[in-house]
Amino acid sequence: MMALVVVGYSVSAQSLNVTSAREAQNRGYLDKAKKLIDPACEHEQTKDDAKTWYYAALIYSQIGGEQDKARSKYKNLDPDWLNKCKNAALRCKDLDTDKEYAEGNNTILSFVGNEYYKKAINAFNTQKWDECMNLCEESIKMFMASAKREYANESYLLAGKAALNAQNNEAVKKYFKPLVRTKTKENIVYSTLFKLYKQDADTNEAIKLAQNYVKFCPEDFNSNMMMAEAYMMKGNMEQGNAEIQKALEKTVDKPELHANLLAAAGATFESVEDFTNAEARYKESLKALPKQFLANYGLGKMLYNRAVDKLDAANNVPIEDETGLSDKYTEESKEFFRQSIPYFQDAISFIESMSAEDQSHNRSNLYQCLNALKTVFARLEMYDELKPINAKIDQLTKSSAQ
């Protein structure tokens, strides 16, 4: 009988600890509340009670709320508060079959999810890509457990950006694909996935993605440009051109954006080797906005690449061929190189006219233009024109090394 009395007293004591912990938490005595709730979470008679874990989660969430208060005496009460709060809230969810504590516990789960998200942002800002993704995983798990699926979207987006910076393509797909299912408006999600599907030669997925982009973001001209490229991938040039026209119509009242979009249209036609339409779009862009980088560089690069293709064709002509085909290709190559010169020069001039800060941001673009022009002048044996280009490249290289 004495043994039964002792056991009964122990059970009552632990139940009383849970209630007392709640009262201490209500009064703001978090140290006392923690001291009372921790044993109850481990005791055989109370560790399987949803109420115990709900109060534990509540207490640890309040301890967490003290972390940003510089003068709080509870600031360092438990450095592992977030992990303990997470485990307590998840345990409560598992045990709370009657949903008695569901509403309050869901609030705690969302709070924990947001805390992990804030830590993930810090990791992202310090370029700790893997750590950022791991923290986002925890955040997503908490938001999903809280029945607030939409709250997880920002964590998916941040994790996808971290994966993109880490050059982890599979992780990018893992985090960005769920966002498409939520009808996200984020351009980076669609543009990145589209690029990856193209790299994988997964035409079907690329086309489905473009269709979803147009469906979910009909006001976004980028969706029409993606749909245009998707049509062209299938060989449907007419529909592709129609989508480009839709995109252009959406930007007609924004001259600079309209010019940039024309340049993008040129690049789209170039990607499917429709060089006639590509050149027309690039030149239309330059007519609308003569001083710019995109169309000048795009047209210069296209002509440069066509010159290289002609050189390759010349080199592939059998040595025993006496038709003059190799010479023909070589001359065509030189002509394309010559045509590219003014566009590279205008692209370089545009960058050099920028502020020092903007020039710094466009250093790689400038370097590509200079190197392309260097090759062009060398191929055309224009050695006087080559000297100042080499000098600019040397200066750019030295400034980058400093």
Short mmCIF file of C-alpha atoms in Angstrom, two decimals:
data_model
loop_
_atom_site.label_atom_id
_atom_site.label_comp_id
_atom_site.label_asym_id
_atom_site.label_seq_id
_atom_site.Cartn_x
_atom_site.Cartn_y
_atom_site.Cartn_z
CA MET A 1 0.00 0.00 0.00
CA MET A 2 2.85 2.38 0.82
CA ALA A 3 4.38 1.61 -2.60
CA LEU A 4 1.10 2.48 -4.31
CA VAL A 5 0.86 5.67 -2.33
CA VAL A 6 4.41 6.66 -3.39
CA VAL A 7 3.65 5.93 -7.07
CA GLY A 8 0.41 7.89 -6.85
CA TYR A 9 2.20 10.79 -5.26
CA SER A 10 4.87 10.72 -8.00
CA VAL A 11 2.25 10.85 -10.76
CA SER A 12 0.40 13.65 -9.02
CA ALA A 13 3.64 15.52 -8.51
CA GLN A 14 4.49 15.38 -12.18
CA SER A 15 1.00 16.49 -13.23
CA LEU A 16 1.30 19.29 -10.72
CA ASN A 17 4.67 20.21 -12.25
CA VAL A 18 3.03 20.65 -15.65
CA THR A 19 0.34 22.91 -14.20
CA SER A 20 2.85 24.82 -12.10
CA ALA A 21 5.12 25.24 -15.11
CA ARG A 22 2.23 26.77 -17.03
CA GLU A 23 1.48 29.16 -14.16
CA ALA A 24 5.14 30.17 -13.87
CA GLN A 25 5.25 30.80 -17.63
CA ASN A 26 2.11 32.94 -17.37
CA ARG A 27 3.75 35.06 -14.71
CA GLY A 28 6.93 35.41 -16.77
CA TYR A 29 9.11 33.21 -14.55
CA LEU A 30 10.64 31.30 -17.44
CA ASP A 31 13.54 29.86 -15.46
CA LYS A 32 11.14 28.29 -12.96
CA ALA A 33 8.83 27.13 -15.74
CA LYS A 34 11.71 25.40 -17.53
CA LYS A 35 12.85 23.74 -14.30
CA LEU A 36 9.37 22.31 -13.76
CA ILE A 37 8.52 21.22 -17.31
CA ASP A 38 11.77 19.42 -18.17
CA PRO A 39 11.28 16.54 -15.66
CA ALA A 40 7.66 16.14 -16.71
CA CYS A 41 8.80 15.63 -20.32
CA GLU A 42 10.92 12.67 -19.21
CA HIS A 43 8.69 11.06 -16.57
CA GLU A 44 6.94 7.84 -17.59
CA GLN A 45 3.54 9.05 -16.43
CA THR A 46 3.54 12.43 -18.22
CA LYS A 47 5.86 12.07 -21.21
CA ASP A 48 3.05 10.70 -23.41
CA ASP A 49 0.59 13.46 -22.61
CA ALA A 50 0.01 16.10 -25.32
CA LYS A 51 -0.57 18.68 -22.61
CA THR A 52 2.98 18.23 -21.27
CA TRP A 53 4.56 18.81 -24.65
CA TYR A 54 2.30 21.71 -25.52
CA TYR A 55 3.33 23.57 -22.40
CA ALA A 56 6.96 22.64 -23.03
CA ALA A 57 6.74 24.07 -26.55
CA LEU A 58 5.01 27.17 -25.24
CA ILE A 59 7.66 27.76 -22.57
CA TYR A 60 10.57 27.25 -24.95
CA SER A 61 8.96 29.50 -27.57
CA GLN A 62 8.82 32.27 -24.95
CA ILE A 63 12.44 31.62 -24.04
CA GLY A 64 13.16 32.07 -27.74
CA GLY A 65 11.21 35.30 -27.75
CA GLU A 66 13.67 36.70 -25.19
CA GLN A 67 16.70 36.20 -27.44
CA ASP A 68 16.39 39.57 -29.20
CA LYS A 69 15.98 41.48 -25.96
CA ALA A 70 19.42 42.73 -25.02
CA ARG A 71 18.62 43.22 -21.31
CA SER A 72 16.51 40.12 -20.79
CA LYS A 73 17.67 37.93 -17.89
CA TYR A 74 16.42 34.93 -19.87
CA LYS A 75 18.47 35.67 -22.97
CA ASN A 76 20.92 32.84 -22.23
CA LEU A 77 18.56 30.58 -20.31
CA ASP A 78 18.89 27.74 -22.86
CA PRO A 79 21.05 28.07 -26.00
CA ASP A 80 19.33 24.98 -27.43
CA TRP A 81 15.84 26.42 -27.00
CA LEU A 82 14.94 26.27 -30.71
CA ASN A 83 15.66 22.57 -31.10
CA LYS A 84 13.79 21.77 -27.86
CA CYS A 85 10.84 23.90 -28.90
CA LYS A 86 10.70 22.18 -32.29
CA ASN A 87 10.80 18.68 -30.77
CA ALA A 88 8.18 19.57 -28.16
CA ALA A 89 5.76 21.03 -30.71
CA LEU A 90 6.15 18.03 -33.04
CA ARG A 91 5.66 15.63 -30.13
CA CYS A 92 2.50 17.49 -29.09
CA LYS A 93 1.18 17.25 -32.64
CA ASP A 94 1.73 13.47 -32.64
CA LEU A 95 0.01 12.96 -29.28
CA ASP A 96 -2.83 15.45 -29.68
CA THR A 97 -5.23 13.11 -31.43
CA ASP A 98 -8.27 15.08 -30.24
CA LYS A 99 -6.76 18.37 -31.58
CA GLU A 100 -7.25 19.96 -28.16
CA TYR A 101 -4.02 21.95 -28.49
CA ALA A 102 -3.87 22.13 -32.29
CA GLU A 103 -4.55 25.85 -32.71
CA GLY A 104 -1.97 27.02 -30.18
CA ASN A 105 0.55 24.38 -31.22
CA ASN A 106 0.24 25.36 -34.89
CA THR A 107 1.13 28.92 -33.91
CA ILE A 108 4.24 27.63 -32.15
CA LEU A 109 5.19 25.47 -35.14
CA SER A 110 4.92 28.52 -37.41
CA PHE A 111 7.01 30.54 -34.95
CA VAL A 112 9.72 27.86 -35.00
CA GLY A 113 9.57 27.72 -38.82
CA ASN A 114 10.11 31.45 -39.00
CA GLU A 115 13.07 31.25 -36.60
CA TYR A 116 14.75 28.66 -38.82
CA TYR A 117 14.00 30.85 -41.84
CA LYS A 118 15.71 33.85 -40.19
CA LYS A 119 18.77 31.70 -39.50
CA ALA A 120 18.70 30.54 -43.13
CA ILE A 121 18.75 34.16 -44.32
CA ASN A 122 21.85 34.81 -42.22
CA ALA A 123 23.52 31.73 -43.70
CA PHE A 124 22.60 32.87 -47.21
CA ASN A 125 23.99 36.36 -46.62
CA THR A 126 27.30 34.83 -45.50
CA GLN A 127 27.32 32.50 -48.54
CA LYS A 128 26.96 29.30 -46.51
CA TRP A 129 24.85 27.60 -49.13
CA ASP A 130 24.58 24.09 -47.67
CA GLU A 131 23.85 25.43 -44.19
CA CYS A 132 21.17 27.68 -45.66
CA MET A 133 19.50 24.74 -47.40
CA ASN A 134 19.56 22.63 -44.23
CA LEU A 135 17.98 25.43 -42.21
CA CYS A 136 15.34 25.94 -44.90
CA GLU A 137 14.56 22.21 -44.69
CA GLU A 138 13.79 22.62 -40.99
CA SER A 139 11.74 25.73 -41.69
CA ILE A 140 9.72 23.97 -44.40
CA LYS A 141 9.09 20.98 -42.11
CA MET A 142 7.75 23.25 -39.38
CA PHE A 143 5.51 25.26 -41.67
CA MET A 144 4.11 22.11 -43.24
CA ALA A 145 3.44 20.64 -39.79
CA SER A 146 1.60 23.82 -38.83
CA ALA A 147 -0.84 23.32 -41.71
CA LYS A 148 0.34 26.65 -43.16
CA ARG A 149 1.71 25.36 -46.46
CA GLU A 150 1.85 28.84 -47.96
CA TYR A 151 4.27 29.99 -45.25
CA ALA A 152 6.83 27.49 -46.55
CA ASN A 153 7.06 29.16 -49.97
CA GLU A 154 9.67 31.72 -48.92
CA SER A 155 11.82 28.93 -47.47
CA TYR A 156 11.55 26.93 -50.71
CA LEU A 157 12.55 30.04 -52.66
CA LEU A 158 15.53 30.83 -50.44
CA ALA A 159 16.72 27.22 -50.49
CA GLY A 160 16.44 27.18 -54.29
CA LYS A 161 18.54 30.34 -54.57
CA ALA A 162 21.15 28.83 -52.24
CA ALA A 163 21.20 25.67 -54.37
CA LEU A 164 21.60 27.81 -57.48
CA ASN A 165 24.62 29.56 -55.94
CA ALA A 166 26.03 26.17 -54.89
CA GLN A 167 25.57 24.97 -58.51
CA ASN A 168 23.54 22.03 -57.22
CA ASN A 169 21.05 21.58 -60.04
CA GLU A 170 19.19 18.67 -58.48
CA ALA A 171 18.61 20.67 -55.31
CA VAL A 172 17.43 23.64 -57.40
CA LYS A 173 14.77 21.42 -58.96
CA LYS A 174 13.86 19.98 -55.56
CA TYR A 175 13.11 23.40 -54.09
CA PHE A 176 11.77 25.27 -57.12
CA LYS A 177 9.38 22.66 -58.53
CA PRO A 178 6.98 22.79 -55.53
CA LEU A 179 6.73 26.55 -56.05
CA VAL A 180 5.43 26.04 -59.59
CA ARG A 181 2.65 23.89 -58.14
CA THR A 182 1.70 26.80 -55.87
CA LYS A 183 1.38 29.08 -58.94
CA THR A 184 4.27 31.29 -57.86
CA LYS A 185 4.85 34.62 -59.60
CA GLU A 186 8.65 34.45 -59.13
CA ASN A 187 10.42 34.78 -62.48
CA ILE A 188 13.64 33.23 -61.16
CA VAL A 189 11.79 29.96 -60.51
CA TYR A 190 10.53 29.59 -64.07
CA SER A 191 13.63 30.95 -65.83
CA THR A 192 16.01 28.74 -63.82
CA LEU A 193 13.99 25.55 -64.23
CA PHE A 194 13.52 26.25 -67.96
CA LYS A 195 17.27 26.60 -68.39
CA LEU A 196 17.91 23.35 -66.52
CA TYR A 197 15.32 21.44 -68.53
CA LYS A 198 16.94 22.69 -71.73
CA GLN A 199 20.35 21.58 -70.49
CA ASP A 200 18.89 18.15 -69.78
CA ALA A 201 17.28 18.12 -73.24
CA ASP A 202 13.97 17.55 -71.43
CA THR A 203 11.80 19.33 -73.98
CA ASN A 204 8.52 18.06 -72.57
CA GLU A 205 9.18 19.45 -69.08
CA ALA A 206 10.43 22.74 -70.54
CA ILE A 207 7.25 23.16 -72.57
CA LYS A 208 4.97 22.24 -69.64
CA LEU A 209 6.80 24.76 -67.48
CA ALA A 210 6.38 27.52 -70.07
CA GLN A 211 2.67 26.72 -70.36
CA ASN A 212 2.28 26.99 -66.58
CA TYR A 213 4.18 30.28 -66.55
CA VAL A 214 1.82 31.79 -69.12
CA LYS A 215 -1.21 30.39 -67.27
CA PHE A 216 -0.16 31.60 -63.82
CA CYS A 217 1.46 34.90 -64.86
CA PRO A 218 -0.41 36.12 -67.96
CA GLU A 219 0.57 39.74 -67.26
CA ASP A 220 4.32 38.94 -67.23
CA PHE A 221 5.94 39.46 -70.63
CA ASN A 222 8.70 37.04 -69.61
CA SER A 223 6.15 34.23 -69.68
CA ASN A 224 5.40 34.98 -73.34
CA MET A 225 9.11 35.01 -74.17
CA MET A 226 9.54 31.62 -72.53
CA MET A 227 6.51 30.26 -74.37
CA ALA A 228 7.97 31.60 -77.62
CA GLU A 229 11.19 29.71 -77.04
CA ALA A 230 9.23 26.58 -76.14
CA TYR A 231 7.28 26.77 -79.41
CA MET A 232 10.51 27.25 -81.34
CA MET A 233 12.02 24.22 -79.63
CA LYS A 234 9.17 22.25 -81.20
CA GLY A 235 9.85 23.89 -84.55
CA ASN A 236 6.71 26.02 -84.46
CA MET A 237 8.22 29.34 -85.54
CA GLU A 238 4.87 30.96 -86.32
CA GLN A 239 3.49 30.46 -82.80
CA GLY A 240 6.86 31.43 -81.35
CA ASN A 241 6.82 34.73 -83.20
CA ALA A 242 3.23 35.34 -82.08
CA GLU A 243 4.24 34.94 -78.44
CA ILE A 244 7.12 37.38 -78.92
CA GLN A 245 4.67 39.90 -80.35
CA LYS A 246 2.48 39.50 -77.26
CA ALA A 247 5.46 40.21 -75.04
CA LEU A 248 6.45 43.26 -77.08
CA GLU A 249 2.92 44.66 -76.92
CA LYS A 250 3.08 44.55 -73.11
CA THR A 251 6.17 46.81 -73.06
CA VAL A 252 5.42 49.26 -75.86
CA ASP A 253 4.96 52.14 -73.40
CA LYS A 254 8.34 51.46 -71.74
CA PRO A 255 11.02 52.35 -74.36
CA GLU A 256 14.11 50.99 -72.61
CA LEU A 257 12.41 47.78 -71.52
CA HIS A 258 10.91 47.42 -75.00
CA ALA A 259 14.38 47.74 -76.57
CA ASN A 260 15.80 45.17 -74.16
CA LEU A 261 12.96 42.81 -74.99
CA LEU A 262 13.65 43.19 -78.71
CA ALA A 263 17.26 42.22 -77.99
CA ALA A 264 16.02 39.21 -76.00
CA ALA A 265 13.80 38.30 -78.95
CA GLY A 266 16.87 38.43 -81.16
CA ALA A 267 18.66 36.03 -78.83
CA THR A 268 15.66 33.68 -78.91
CA PHE A 269 15.68 33.53 -82.72
CA GLU A 270 19.44 33.10 -82.66
CA SER A 271 19.12 30.11 -80.30
CA VAL A 272 17.14 28.24 -82.99
CA GLU A 273 19.51 29.47 -85.74
CA ASP A 274 16.92 31.75 -87.35
CA PHE A 275 19.61 34.34 -88.04
CA THR A 276 17.50 36.50 -90.36
CA ASN A 277 14.84 37.19 -87.74
CA ALA A 278 17.49 37.42 -85.02
CA GLU A 279 19.36 40.16 -86.88
CA ALA A 280 16.13 42.00 -87.62
CA ARG A 281 15.15 42.03 -83.93
CA TYR A 282 18.61 43.13 -82.78
CA LYS A 283 18.62 46.00 -85.28
CA GLU A 284 15.07 46.99 -84.33
CA SER A 285 16.27 47.18 -80.72
CA LEU A 286 19.20 49.38 -81.73
CA LYS A 287 16.89 51.65 -83.70
CA ALA A 288 14.73 52.09 -80.60
CA LEU A 289 17.72 52.56 -78.29
CA PRO A 290 21.06 53.08 -80.12
CA LYS A 291 23.20 53.43 -77.01
CA GLN A 292 22.92 50.12 -75.17
CA PHE A 293 24.82 46.94 -74.42
CA LEU A 294 22.40 44.05 -74.98
CA ALA A 295 21.63 44.40 -78.69
CA ASN A 296 25.14 45.57 -79.63
CA TYR A 297 26.78 42.68 -77.84
CA GLY A 298 24.11 40.22 -78.96
CA LEU A 299 24.46 41.10 -82.63
CA GLY A 300 28.25 41.26 -82.43
CA LYS A 301 28.39 37.87 -80.72
CA MET A 302 26.03 36.31 -83.24
CA LEU A 303 28.13 37.51 -86.17
CA TYR A 304 31.30 36.41 -84.39
CA ASN A 305 29.91 32.91 -83.79
CA ARG A 306 28.82 32.63 -87.41
CA ALA A 307 32.36 33.58 -88.44
CA VAL A 308 33.75 30.83 -86.23
CA ASP A 309 31.30 28.33 -87.75
CA LYS A 310 32.53 29.27 -91.22
CA LEU A 311 36.14 28.78 -90.09
CA ASP A 312 35.26 25.33 -88.78
CA ALA A 313 33.55 24.54 -92.07
CA ALA A 314 36.67 25.67 -93.97
CA ASN A 315 38.89 23.47 -91.82
CA ASN A 316 36.60 20.48 -92.39
CA VAL A 317 36.89 20.66 -96.18
CA PRO A 318 39.04 17.70 -97.32
CA ILE A 319 42.58 18.75 -98.22
CA GLU A 320 42.25 17.16 -101.65
CA ASP A 321 39.22 19.31 -102.50
CA GLU A 322 39.97 21.57 -105.47
CA THR A 323 36.64 23.35 -105.75
CA GLY A 324 37.78 26.36 -103.71
CA LEU A 325 35.17 25.62 -101.05
CA SER A 326 37.64 26.13 -98.21
CA ASP A 327 38.62 29.57 -99.52
CA LYS A 328 34.96 30.45 -99.92
CA TYR A 329 34.22 29.60 -96.28
CA THR A 330 37.31 31.49 -95.13
CA GLU A 331 36.22 34.66 -96.93
CA GLU A 332 32.70 34.36 -95.55
CA SER A 333 34.22 34.00 -92.11
CA LYS A 334 36.22 37.19 -92.54
CA GLU A 335 33.14 39.05 -93.68
CA PHE A 336 31.21 38.02 -90.58
CA PHE A 337 34.18 39.06 -88.42
CA ARG A 338 34.24 42.46 -90.15
CA GLN A 339 30.52 42.96 -89.63
CA SER A 340 30.85 42.25 -85.89
CA ILE A 341 33.41 45.03 -85.27
CA PRO A 342 31.14 48.10 -84.91
CA TYR A 343 28.75 46.27 -82.59
CA PHE A 344 31.52 45.17 -80.21
CA GLN A 345 32.98 48.68 -80.33
CA ASP A 346 29.63 50.25 -79.47
CA ALA A 347 29.11 47.75 -76.64
CA ILE A 348 32.55 48.62 -75.24
CA SER A 349 31.91 52.36 -75.58
CA PHE A 350 28.60 52.00 -73.75
CA ILE A 351 30.22 50.26 -70.78
CA GLU A 352 33.10 52.75 -70.70
CA SER A 353 30.59 55.61 -70.51
CA MET A 354 29.10 54.21 -67.30
CA SER A 355 29.91 55.32 -63.77
CA ALA A 356 32.84 53.64 -62.04
CA GLU A 357 30.47 51.52 -59.96
CA ASP A 358 28.47 50.35 -62.98
CA GLN A 359 31.68 49.63 -64.88
CA SER A 360 32.75 47.43 -62.01
CA HIS A 361 29.49 45.46 -62.25
CA ASN A 362 30.00 45.06 -66.02
CA ARG A 363 33.67 44.06 -65.86
CA SER A 364 33.03 40.55 -67.20
CA ASN A 365 30.92 41.93 -70.09
CA LEU A 366 33.69 44.35 -71.00
CA TYR A 367 36.28 41.59 -70.84
CA GLN A 368 34.23 39.36 -73.19
CA CYS A 369 33.82 42.18 -75.72
CA LEU A 370 37.50 43.08 -75.66
CA ASN A 371 38.61 39.49 -76.08
CA ALA A 372 36.19 38.94 -78.96
CA LEU A 373 37.45 42.09 -80.68
CA LYS A 374 41.04 41.00 -80.07
CA THR A 375 40.35 37.74 -81.93
CA VAL A 376 38.57 39.59 -84.75
CA PHE A 377 41.44 42.03 -85.34
CA ALA A 378 43.98 39.21 -85.20
CA ARG A 379 42.03 37.14 -87.73
CA LEU A 380 41.70 40.12 -90.05
CA GLU A 381 45.36 41.07 -89.52
CA MET A 382 44.34 44.53 -88.32
CA TYR A 383 47.36 44.88 -86.06
CA ASP A 384 47.22 48.66 -85.57
CA GLU A 385 43.66 48.33 -84.24
CA LEU A 386 44.73 45.37 -82.10
CA LYS A 387 47.28 47.33 -80.01
CA PRO A 388 44.82 49.54 -78.05
CA ILE A 389 42.59 46.51 -77.43
CA ASN A 390 45.50 44.59 -75.93
CA ALA A 391 46.34 47.62 -73.77
CA LYS A 392 42.77 47.77 -72.45
CA ILE A 393 42.79 44.04 -71.69
CA ASP A 394 46.09 44.39 -69.78
CA GLN A 395 44.71 47.33 -67.81
CA LEU A 396 41.50 45.45 -67.00
CA THR A 397 43.47 42.38 -65.89
CA LYS A 398 45.70 44.45 -63.60
CA SER A 399 42.79 46.29 -62.01
CA SER A 400 41.02 42.96 -61.39
CA ALA A 401 44.12 41.59 -59.65
CA GLN A 402 44.38 44.56 -57.28
#
